[in-house]
Amino acid sequence: MTVMKFGGTSVGTASAMKQAMSIVADRATSGAPLVVLSACSGMTNLLIRTSEAAGSGNLREAMECSRQIREHHTAMAAELVRDPERGALLREKVQGYIDELEMLIKGVDIVGELTPRSFDTFCSFGELLSTTIFAAALQEDGHEVVWQDVRQVMITDGNFSSARPIEELCVEAAGRFIAPELESGRIVITQGFVGATQDGRTTTLGRGGSDYTAALLGSWLHAGRIEIWTDVDGVMTCDPRIVPEARSIRVLTFSEAAELAYLGAKVLHPDTIAPAVSKNIPVYVLNSRHPAAKGTVITNDQALLEGMSYGGLVKSIAVKKGQCIINFRSNRMLGRHGFLIEFFSVFAAEGVSVEMISTSEVSVSLTVSDSGAVDRLVRRLQDMGDVEVEHNVATVSVVGDSLRMSRGVSGRIFSALKEVNIRMISQGASEINVGFVIEEREVPQALRDLHHEFFAEGFPGAIFQKPASGRNGE
Ligand code: ASP
Ligand code: MG
């Protein structure tokens, strides 16, 4: 069984939806898939705006947002479903959600406060609407389709906006509501991102949560594969906007994919695929605009990995901009113990998370994401020693599973970068990546030099392919 998840841009317009429908129809010839959808692109943001307007007394703005949401979906519905009877039924359903949304707006406006609970209910309408339209459109094309309210299956705790599933309940519900439908050949369409508490209150799993939904449902239903359909050709060797020669990578191990995601690649959040990792279900990242392209498969399956073995060292180079370096120095560190505890407790107190770090006996250098919190943090650190801050730097990470077994890689990396001023280096935190920090303005040069160093001789093995789209977006 296959789980197919389509992101917002893959279902954002009637024509995108048609494309997604044909991909689903194609898969359905070899067994009914479970289809998980995001909201149409832009709709979750618009719903958040709606909720904030309602919560801050701007009833008129909130109602205007709701009008835009209704228009977007009714226009799509009209374009995708032509049969008068089915069309009328679909319009009624769409209008039903909009009525509910407007009731919620008015309720929040009257109470004058947007609670986390009502916030999640606002957000849920995006997925409820996209799946309702998609299911009707597939039916119109003659497919046997079941629309499943995911709130019957994704039973979560009450942590609104970052709810987590209660596993035993979900497994049981997935087996009861979804499995029998798939077994009898009906395509099941359901919502990503949304869930509900045991007493039926709507929750959400956090922004971008639909990938997580797909991985969870896939693991509970023992899927053979999970497909994440997006608008890029999988994971690339480098950002093609900076390095036009970049290729898409056919196969990544789970640990490579996780490193890349943490290190700034925007394709998948590593935590979202953890449920698939634990069951060893391969996750395919595919482009709904170019369904014939092979995309990237993320797997630990030895057979799949060996089938696409790779003689090279580096698989991908990731960049994270908007970082800053904090250099801290204090003679009090010399020969003392316990100093670093004091030092890091300041970070904990300010809620700043440390990304890359390198220390000597009397100094510590580290990177954090640049934000307003950095100023407060620095003021507190100044009481403990000398602090310097460098803004506008980027972390670059060179990732590949075979780095751990190879000699001379750092040498190659840093001699390729002889034109670049390297501000900080870190290796060893993970054996599969070498990271360093440079000024943001030197990122293009550094990436081009590195990509050239590791890929100039071409793209060995069968694991790289030319992107069909030449894009690598969010
Ligand atoms: N619609 C939600 C969001 O925009 C969830 C998702 O798309 O994964 O965050
Ligand atoms: Mg997403």
Short mmCIF file of C-alpha atoms and ligand atoms in Angstrom, two decimals:
data_model
loop_
_atom_site.label_atom_id
_atom_site.label_comp_id
_atom_site.label_asym_id
_atom_site.label_seq_id
_atom_site.Cartn_x
_atom_site.Cartn_y
_atom_site.Cartn_z
CA MET A 1 0.00 0.00 0.00
CA THR A 2 1.20 3.48 -0.85
CA VAL A 3 0.66 6.71 1.07
CA MET A 4 0.72 9.73 -1.25
CA LYS A 5 1.00 13.14 0.34
CA PHE A 6 0.54 16.28 -1.75
CA GLY A 7 1.80 19.62 -0.46
CA GLY A 8 0.02 22.95 -0.78
CA THR A 9 1.46 23.92 -4.16
CA SER A 10 0.48 20.51 -5.58
CA VAL A 11 -3.19 21.12 -4.74
CA GLY A 12 -3.26 24.93 -4.70
CA THR A 13 -5.16 25.57 -7.94
CA ALA A 14 -7.60 23.65 -10.10
CA SER A 15 -4.88 22.82 -12.62
CA ALA A 16 -2.43 21.68 -9.91
CA MET A 17 -5.20 19.54 -8.45
CA LYS A 18 -5.90 17.99 -11.84
CA GLN A 19 -2.26 17.08 -12.12
CA ALA A 20 -2.32 15.52 -8.63
CA MET A 21 -5.52 13.65 -9.52
CA SER A 22 -3.92 12.11 -12.57
CA ILE A 23 -0.94 11.01 -10.47
CA VAL A 24 -3.30 9.39 -7.95
CA ALA A 25 -5.34 7.75 -10.70
CA ASP A 26 -2.15 6.35 -12.17
CA ARG A 27 -1.08 4.80 -8.85
CA ALA A 28 -4.57 3.47 -8.23
CA THR A 29 -4.21 1.03 -11.09
CA SER A 30 -1.93 -1.02 -8.85
CA GLY A 31 -3.94 -0.83 -5.61
CA ALA A 32 -5.87 1.92 -3.88
CA PRO A 33 -3.56 4.48 -2.25
CA LEU A 34 -4.13 6.53 0.89
CA VAL A 35 -3.98 10.20 -0.14
CA VAL A 36 -3.02 12.84 2.44
CA LEU A 37 -3.44 16.48 1.43
CA SER A 38 -2.23 19.82 2.70
CA ALA A 39 -4.35 22.92 2.45
CA CYS A 40 -4.20 24.80 -0.86
CA SER A 41 -1.02 26.88 -0.77
CA GLY A 42 -1.47 30.17 1.06
CA MET A 43 -4.66 29.07 2.81
CA THR A 44 -3.14 28.15 6.18
CA ASN A 45 -1.46 31.56 6.29
CA LEU A 46 -4.73 33.22 5.37
CA LEU A 47 -6.56 31.28 8.08
CA ILE A 48 -3.97 32.36 10.63
CA ARG A 49 -4.53 35.97 9.55
CA THR A 50 -8.25 35.44 9.89
CA SER A 51 -7.87 34.12 13.42
CA GLU A 52 -5.58 36.97 14.47
CA ALA A 53 -7.92 39.56 13.03
CA ALA A 54 -10.87 38.00 14.85
CA GLY A 55 -8.92 37.81 18.10
CA SER A 56 -7.87 41.45 17.96
CA GLY A 57 -11.27 42.98 17.27
CA ASN A 58 -10.87 43.38 13.49
CA LEU A 59 -14.10 41.65 12.59
CA ARG A 60 -14.25 43.28 9.21
CA GLU A 61 -10.78 42.09 8.19
CA ALA A 62 -11.52 38.58 9.44
CA MET A 63 -14.71 38.44 7.38
CA GLU A 64 -12.84 39.72 4.35
CA CYS A 65 -10.30 36.88 4.74
CA SER A 66 -13.14 34.41 5.01
CA ARG A 67 -14.62 35.80 1.79
CA GLN A 68 -11.28 35.21 0.02
CA ILE A 69 -11.14 31.66 1.36
CA ARG A 70 -14.68 30.98 0.13
CA GLU A 71 -13.96 32.43 -3.30
CA HIS A 72 -10.80 30.47 -3.77
CA HIS A 73 -12.49 27.19 -2.97
CA THR A 74 -15.79 27.75 -4.73
CA ALA A 75 -13.96 28.74 -7.91
CA MET A 76 -11.82 25.61 -7.75
CA ALA A 77 -14.82 23.43 -7.02
CA ALA A 78 -16.73 24.88 -9.97
CA GLU A 79 -13.83 24.23 -12.29
CA LEU A 80 -13.22 20.66 -11.14
CA VAL A 81 -16.74 19.34 -10.69
CA ARG A 82 -19.15 19.89 -13.59
CA ASP A 83 -21.88 17.40 -12.84
CA PRO A 84 -24.82 19.55 -11.59
CA GLU A 85 -25.86 17.28 -8.78
CA ARG A 86 -22.37 16.55 -7.52
CA GLY A 87 -21.50 20.23 -7.98
CA ALA A 88 -24.44 21.34 -5.85
CA LEU A 89 -23.52 18.89 -3.12
CA LEU A 90 -19.92 20.07 -3.13
CA ARG A 91 -20.95 23.73 -3.01
CA GLU A 92 -23.08 22.93 -0.02
CA LYS A 93 -20.18 21.25 1.78
CA VAL A 94 -17.80 24.11 1.02
CA GLN A 95 -20.38 26.62 2.18
CA GLY A 96 -20.91 24.55 5.34
CA TYR A 97 -17.23 24.91 6.26
CA ILE A 98 -17.29 28.63 5.50
CA ASP A 99 -20.39 29.02 7.70
CA GLU A 100 -18.58 27.24 10.51
CA LEU A 101 -15.52 29.43 9.98
CA GLU A 102 -17.65 32.57 10.16
CA MET A 103 -19.36 31.37 13.30
CA LEU A 104 -15.95 30.85 14.83
CA ILE A 105 -14.82 34.32 13.73
CA LYS A 106 -17.84 35.89 15.36
CA GLY A 107 -17.46 33.82 18.51
CA VAL A 108 -13.81 34.80 18.91
CA ASP A 109 -14.68 38.42 18.16
CA ILE A 110 -17.34 38.46 20.87
CA VAL A 111 -15.11 36.83 23.47
CA GLY A 112 -12.28 39.11 22.38
CA GLU A 113 -9.61 36.46 22.76
CA LEU A 114 -8.02 33.91 20.45
CA THR A 115 -7.27 30.78 22.47
CA PRO A 116 -4.89 28.03 21.28
CA ARG A 117 -7.94 25.81 20.90
CA SER A 118 -9.80 28.11 18.57
CA PHE A 119 -6.56 28.85 16.71
CA ASP A 120 -6.22 25.17 15.75
CA THR A 121 -9.85 25.00 14.67
CA PHE A 122 -9.25 27.98 12.37
CA CYS A 123 -6.20 26.25 10.84
CA SER A 124 -8.04 22.99 10.21
CA PHE A 125 -10.38 24.44 7.58
CA GLY A 126 -7.64 24.57 4.94
CA GLU A 127 -7.18 20.80 4.84
CA LEU A 128 -10.88 20.07 5.31
CA LEU A 129 -11.66 22.18 2.25
CA SER A 130 -8.87 20.94 -0.03
CA THR A 131 -9.67 17.28 0.64
CA THR A 132 -13.41 17.78 0.18
CA ILE A 133 -12.89 19.27 -3.28
CA PHE A 134 -10.26 16.72 -4.26
CA ALA A 135 -12.47 13.78 -3.28
CA ALA A 136 -15.45 15.12 -5.24
CA ALA A 137 -13.29 15.77 -8.30
CA LEU A 138 -11.86 12.24 -8.24
CA GLN A 139 -15.36 10.84 -7.88
CA GLU A 140 -16.45 12.82 -10.87
CA ASP A 141 -13.69 11.10 -12.82
CA GLY A 142 -15.27 7.80 -11.93
CA HIS A 143 -13.02 6.68 -9.08
CA GLU A 144 -14.23 4.93 -5.98
CA VAL A 145 -13.28 7.37 -3.28
CA VAL A 146 -13.79 7.69 0.45
CA TRP A 147 -13.31 11.02 2.20
CA GLN A 148 -12.07 10.35 5.70
CA ASP A 149 -12.18 12.94 8.48
CA VAL A 150 -8.70 12.47 9.92
CA ARG A 151 -9.96 13.57 13.34
CA GLN A 152 -11.44 10.10 13.76
CA VAL A 153 -7.99 8.58 13.30
CA MET A 154 -5.36 11.11 14.40
CA ILE A 155 -6.22 11.10 18.09
CA THR A 156 -3.81 13.44 19.86
CA ASP A 157 -2.89 14.93 23.19
CA GLY A 158 -4.15 18.42 23.96
CA ASN A 159 -1.00 20.35 23.02
CA PHE A 160 -2.68 22.66 20.58
CA SER A 161 -0.55 23.66 17.58
CA SER A 162 1.99 20.92 18.26
CA ALA A 163 -0.19 17.99 19.21
CA ARG A 164 1.25 14.47 19.26
CA PRO A 165 -0.67 11.28 18.51
CA ILE A 166 -1.72 8.77 21.12
CA GLU A 167 -0.30 5.82 19.29
CA GLU A 168 -2.46 2.89 20.48
CA LEU A 169 -5.69 4.76 19.79
CA CYS A 170 -4.52 5.85 16.36
CA VAL A 171 -3.36 2.41 15.28
CA GLU A 172 -6.70 0.97 16.24
CA ALA A 173 -8.65 3.73 14.47
CA ALA A 174 -6.53 3.55 11.32
CA GLY A 175 -7.18 -0.17 11.18
CA ARG A 176 -10.90 0.39 11.67
CA PHE A 177 -11.57 3.37 9.40
CA ILE A 178 -8.93 3.30 6.69
CA ALA A 179 -7.57 -0.21 6.14
CA PRO A 180 -10.88 -1.88 5.15
CA GLU A 181 -11.64 0.82 2.58
CA LEU A 182 -8.23 0.45 0.95
CA GLU A 183 -8.56 -3.31 0.98
CA SER A 184 -11.83 -3.11 -0.87
CA GLY A 185 -10.18 -0.95 -3.51
CA ARG A 186 -11.43 2.51 -2.56
CA ILE A 187 -9.02 5.45 -2.64
CA VAL A 188 -9.01 7.12 0.78
CA ILE A 189 -8.54 10.90 0.88
CA THR A 190 -7.72 12.50 4.20
CA GLN A 191 -6.28 15.63 5.78
CA GLY A 192 -2.68 16.20 6.78
CA PHE A 193 -1.75 18.38 9.75
CA VAL A 194 -5.08 18.05 11.58
CA GLY A 195 -6.03 15.86 14.54
CA ALA A 196 -8.40 15.80 17.49
CA THR A 197 -8.22 15.08 21.19
CA GLN A 198 -10.04 12.10 22.62
CA ASP A 199 -12.97 14.32 23.47
CA GLY A 200 -13.14 15.57 19.90
CA ARG A 201 -11.45 18.96 20.05
CA THR A 202 -9.63 19.84 16.85
CA THR A 203 -5.83 20.03 17.15
CA THR A 204 -2.95 20.48 14.70
CA LEU A 205 0.49 18.91 14.54
CA GLY A 206 2.41 22.13 13.81
CA ARG A 207 3.24 24.01 10.61
CA GLY A 208 4.24 21.73 7.78
CA GLY A 209 2.65 18.86 9.69
CA SER A 210 1.18 17.05 6.70
CA ASP A 211 4.42 15.18 6.00
CA TYR A 212 4.28 13.96 9.57
CA THR A 213 0.68 12.81 9.10
CA ALA A 214 1.70 10.85 6.01
CA ALA A 215 4.60 9.16 7.81
CA LEU A 216 2.46 8.30 10.83
CA LEU A 217 -0.41 6.85 8.82
CA GLY A 218 2.09 4.98 6.66
CA SER A 219 3.68 3.41 9.72
CA TRP A 220 0.37 2.51 11.36
CA LEU A 221 -0.98 0.94 8.18
CA HIS A 222 2.29 -0.80 7.24
CA ALA A 223 2.65 1.05 3.94
CA GLY A 224 5.18 -0.23 1.44
CA ARG A 225 6.16 3.31 0.47
CA ILE A 226 5.41 6.90 1.35
CA GLU A 227 5.44 9.47 -1.42
CA ILE A 228 5.84 13.16 -0.63
CA TRP A 229 4.72 15.06 -3.72
CA THR A 230 6.02 18.59 -3.84
CA ASP A 231 7.12 21.15 -6.44
CA VAL A 232 10.84 20.38 -6.56
CA ASP A 233 12.80 17.47 -7.97
CA GLY A 234 13.63 15.91 -4.64
CA VAL A 235 16.79 16.72 -2.75
CA MET A 236 19.56 18.39 -4.72
CA THR A 237 23.36 18.32 -4.50
CA CYS A 238 23.27 22.06 -3.90
CA ASP A 239 20.92 25.02 -4.26
CA PRO A 240 20.51 25.31 -8.07
CA ARG A 241 19.79 29.02 -7.80
CA ILE A 242 23.42 29.39 -6.75
CA VAL A 243 24.99 26.45 -8.56
CA PRO A 244 23.15 25.81 -11.84
CA GLU A 245 24.95 22.48 -12.37
CA ALA A 246 23.31 21.04 -9.23
CA ARG A 247 21.67 17.65 -9.69
CA SER A 248 18.89 15.92 -7.89
CA ILE A 249 20.00 12.99 -5.73
CA ARG A 250 18.31 9.64 -6.31
CA VAL A 251 18.98 8.06 -2.95
CA LEU A 252 19.81 9.27 0.55
CA THR A 253 20.09 7.39 3.79
CA PHE A 254 17.81 8.51 6.57
CA SER A 255 20.75 9.98 8.45
CA GLU A 256 21.91 11.97 5.44
CA ALA A 257 18.41 13.30 4.91
CA ALA A 258 18.15 14.25 8.57
CA GLU A 259 21.50 16.06 8.55
CA LEU A 260 20.56 17.93 5.39
CA ALA A 261 17.24 19.00 6.78
CA TYR A 262 18.70 20.21 10.08
CA LEU A 263 21.44 21.95 8.17
CA GLY A 264 19.21 24.04 6.00
CA ALA A 265 17.89 21.95 3.10
CA LYS A 266 14.19 22.77 2.93
CA VAL A 267 12.69 19.63 1.51
CA LEU A 268 11.72 17.55 4.51
CA HIS A 269 11.84 18.05 8.21
CA PRO A 270 13.69 15.04 9.66
CA ASP A 271 11.35 14.54 12.59
CA THR A 272 8.43 14.22 10.23
CA ILE A 273 9.76 11.03 8.70
CA ALA A 274 10.87 9.42 11.96
CA PRO A 275 7.82 7.11 12.03
CA ALA A 276 8.75 5.86 8.57
CA VAL A 277 12.37 5.36 9.63
CA SER A 278 11.36 3.24 12.57
CA LYS A 279 9.42 0.88 10.29
CA ASN A 280 12.00 1.09 7.51
CA ILE A 281 9.47 2.39 4.97
CA PRO A 282 11.13 4.20 2.06
CA VAL A 283 10.09 7.83 1.63
CA TYR A 284 10.07 9.21 -1.92
CA VAL A 285 10.28 12.94 -2.56
CA LEU A 286 8.69 13.59 -5.95
CA ASN A 287 7.74 16.53 -8.13
CA SER A 288 4.06 16.70 -9.04
CA ARG A 289 4.93 18.99 -11.96
CA HIS A 290 7.25 16.34 -13.40
CA PRO A 291 5.83 13.05 -12.25
CA ALA A 292 8.09 11.08 -14.59
CA ALA A 293 11.27 12.36 -12.90
CA LYS A 294 12.59 9.87 -10.39
CA GLY A 295 12.94 12.20 -7.41
CA THR A 296 14.78 11.20 -4.25
CA VAL A 297 14.24 8.13 -2.14
CA ILE A 298 15.19 8.25 1.52
CA THR A 299 15.79 4.80 2.91
CA ASN A 300 17.98 2.55 5.00
CA ASP A 301 16.99 -0.46 2.94
CA GLN A 302 20.28 -2.12 1.99
CA ALA A 303 18.92 -3.55 -1.24
CA LEU A 304 17.71 -0.16 -2.44
CA LEU A 305 20.92 1.53 -1.36
CA GLU A 306 23.13 -1.03 -3.00
CA GLY A 307 21.16 -0.85 -6.21
CA MET A 308 22.20 2.76 -6.37
CA SER A 309 25.62 2.63 -4.80
CA TYR A 310 27.75 5.66 -5.17
CA GLY A 311 31.51 5.79 -5.52
CA GLY A 312 31.84 9.46 -4.57
CA LEU A 313 32.20 11.03 -1.17
CA VAL A 314 29.88 13.97 -0.93
CA LYS A 315 26.18 13.79 -1.64
CA SER A 316 25.03 17.28 -0.93
CA ILE A 317 26.04 20.71 0.30
CA ALA A 318 23.59 22.59 2.50
CA VAL A 319 23.61 26.22 3.58
CA LYS A 320 21.91 27.99 6.41
CA LYS A 321 21.95 31.77 6.23
CA GLY A 322 20.87 34.28 8.85
CA GLN A 323 23.28 32.98 11.47
CA CYS A 324 25.57 34.83 13.81
CA ILE A 325 28.77 33.84 15.56
CA ILE A 326 29.26 34.54 19.23
CA ASN A 327 32.90 34.53 20.33
CA PHE A 328 33.33 34.36 24.06
CA ARG A 329 36.57 34.55 25.99
CA SER A 330 37.30 34.50 29.67
CA ASN A 331 40.43 33.78 31.63
CA ARG A 332 38.18 32.41 34.35
CA MET A 333 37.74 29.35 32.14
CA LEU A 334 41.40 28.40 32.48
CA GLY A 335 41.79 25.26 34.52
CA ARG A 336 38.32 25.54 36.00
CA HIS A 337 35.50 23.15 35.85
CA GLY A 338 31.85 23.98 35.72
CA PHE A 339 32.34 27.21 33.82
CA LEU A 340 30.62 26.00 30.68
CA ILE A 341 27.54 25.05 32.68
CA GLU A 342 27.26 28.65 33.80
CA PHE A 343 27.90 29.83 30.25
CA PHE A 344 25.25 27.65 28.65
CA SER A 345 22.68 28.27 31.35
CA VAL A 346 22.48 31.81 29.94
CA PHE A 347 21.46 30.36 26.58
CA ALA A 348 18.86 28.19 28.25
CA ALA A 349 17.48 31.13 30.20
CA GLU A 350 17.19 33.24 27.05
CA GLY A 351 15.74 30.35 25.04
CA VAL A 352 18.47 30.55 22.39
CA SER A 353 19.51 27.31 20.77
CA VAL A 354 23.14 26.74 19.88
CA GLU A 355 23.87 25.28 16.46
CA MET A 356 27.59 24.87 15.85
CA ILE A 357 30.22 25.05 18.52
CA SER A 358 33.98 24.98 18.92
CA THR A 359 35.96 25.55 22.13
CA SER A 360 39.46 25.95 23.43
CA GLU A 361 40.68 26.23 27.00
CA VAL A 362 39.78 29.92 27.38
CA SER A 363 37.34 30.61 24.59
CA VAL A 364 34.12 29.35 23.05
CA SER A 365 32.83 30.15 19.57
CA LEU A 366 29.37 29.18 18.56
CA THR A 367 26.64 29.98 16.09
CA VAL A 368 23.00 30.77 16.74
CA SER A 369 20.20 31.93 14.46
CA ASP A 370 20.26 35.69 14.39
CA SER A 371 17.28 37.15 16.22
CA GLY A 372 16.25 39.75 18.74
CA ALA A 373 17.18 37.39 21.55
CA VAL A 374 20.87 37.63 20.64
CA ASP A 375 21.21 41.18 22.04
CA ARG A 376 19.81 40.19 25.42
CA LEU A 377 21.97 37.11 25.47
CA VAL A 378 25.12 39.06 24.70
CA ARG A 379 24.40 41.61 27.43
CA ARG A 380 24.22 38.80 29.96
CA LEU A 381 27.34 37.08 28.67
CA GLN A 382 29.29 40.34 28.97
CA ASP A 383 29.05 39.98 32.75
CA MET A 384 31.05 36.77 32.46
CA GLY A 385 33.78 37.64 29.96
CA ASP A 386 34.62 39.29 26.62
CA VAL A 387 32.04 38.82 23.91
CA GLU A 388 32.23 39.53 20.20
CA VAL A 389 29.38 39.04 17.80
CA GLU A 390 29.60 38.61 14.04
CA HIS A 391 26.36 38.98 12.13
CA ASN A 392 25.48 37.96 8.56
CA VAL A 393 27.26 34.66 8.52
CA ALA A 394 26.15 31.34 7.05
CA THR A 395 26.81 27.73 8.00
CA VAL A 396 27.81 25.48 5.15
CA SER A 397 27.69 21.72 5.60
CA VAL A 398 29.12 19.06 3.37
CA VAL A 399 27.15 15.85 3.85
CA GLY A 400 27.72 12.26 2.80
CA ASP A 401 27.51 8.91 4.56
CA SER A 402 30.89 7.86 3.19
CA LEU A 403 32.66 10.85 4.76
CA ARG A 404 33.06 8.84 7.93
CA MET A 405 35.27 6.25 6.28
CA SER A 406 37.38 8.53 4.13
CA ARG A 407 40.69 10.24 4.59
CA GLY A 408 41.59 13.60 3.20
CA VAL A 409 38.08 14.96 2.84
CA SER A 410 38.67 17.98 5.06
CA GLY A 411 41.82 18.68 3.11
CA ARG A 412 39.89 18.72 -0.13
CA ILE A 413 37.15 20.88 1.32
CA PHE A 414 39.41 23.52 2.73
CA SER A 415 41.82 23.68 -0.17
CA ALA A 416 38.84 24.15 -2.49
CA LEU A 417 37.93 27.12 -0.31
CA LYS A 418 41.22 28.93 -0.40
CA GLU A 419 39.55 32.12 -1.67
CA VAL A 420 37.05 32.13 1.16
CA ASN A 421 37.51 33.47 4.68
CA ILE A 422 36.49 30.65 6.99
CA ARG A 423 35.33 31.94 10.34
CA MET A 424 34.75 28.70 12.20
CA ILE A 425 35.00 24.95 11.62
CA SER A 426 33.26 22.01 13.17
CA GLN A 427 33.59 18.35 12.44
CA GLY A 428 32.79 15.33 14.49
CA ALA A 429 29.45 16.28 15.94
CA SER A 430 28.17 13.96 13.29
CA GLU A 431 30.50 11.72 11.37
CA ILE A 432 28.70 12.34 8.15
CA ASN A 433 29.07 16.06 7.87
CA VAL A 434 31.80 18.67 7.89
CA GLY A 435 30.54 22.13 8.73
CA PHE A 436 32.07 25.57 8.64
CA VAL A 437 30.97 29.17 8.91
CA ILE A 438 31.62 31.94 6.39
CA GLU A 439 30.35 35.42 5.71
CA GLU A 440 27.03 35.40 3.91
CA ARG A 441 28.34 37.37 0.97
CA GLU A 442 30.89 34.62 0.28
CA VAL A 443 28.28 31.86 0.08
CA PRO A 444 27.95 31.78 -3.75
CA GLN A 445 31.70 31.55 -4.27
CA ALA A 446 32.10 28.88 -1.58
CA LEU A 447 29.30 26.74 -2.95
CA ARG A 448 30.54 26.95 -6.50
CA ASP A 449 34.08 26.05 -5.45
CA LEU A 450 32.95 23.13 -3.32
CA HIS A 451 30.50 21.80 -5.86
CA HIS A 452 33.23 21.98 -8.47
CA GLU A 453 35.68 20.15 -6.20
CA PHE A 454 33.37 17.22 -5.56
CA PHE A 455 31.31 17.03 -8.73
CA ALA A 456 33.55 18.39 -11.49
CA GLU A 457 34.31 14.91 -12.75
CA GLY A 458 30.65 14.41 -13.28
CA PHE A 459 28.08 12.68 -11.18
CA PRO A 460 29.23 9.14 -10.52
CA GLY A 461 26.92 6.18 -10.35
CA ALA A 462 23.29 6.33 -11.24
CA ILE A 463 22.30 8.34 -8.25
CA PHE A 464 22.19 11.84 -9.69
CA GLN A 465 19.88 13.25 -12.29
CA LYS A 466 19.41 16.52 -14.03
CA PRO A 467 16.48 18.35 -12.48
CA ALA A 468 13.48 18.64 -14.73
CA SER A 469 12.50 21.95 -13.22
CA GLY A 470 15.78 23.63 -12.37
CA ARG A 471 14.18 24.83 -9.17
CA ASN A 472 14.69 24.07 -5.54
CA GLY A 473 12.08 25.87 -3.57
CA GLU A 474 10.37 25.73 -0.24
N1 ASP B 1 -1.19 23.39 5.81
C1 ASP B 1 -0.24 23.26 6.87
C2 ASP B 1 0.80 24.35 6.78
O1 ASP B 1 0.79 25.14 5.85
C3 ASP B 1 0.36 21.91 6.94
C4 ASP B 1 1.17 21.48 5.73
O2 ASP B 1 1.02 22.02 4.65
O3 ASP B 1 1.98 20.56 5.89
O4 ASP B 1 1.64 24.44 7.63
MG MG B 2 5.16 21.27 3.50
#
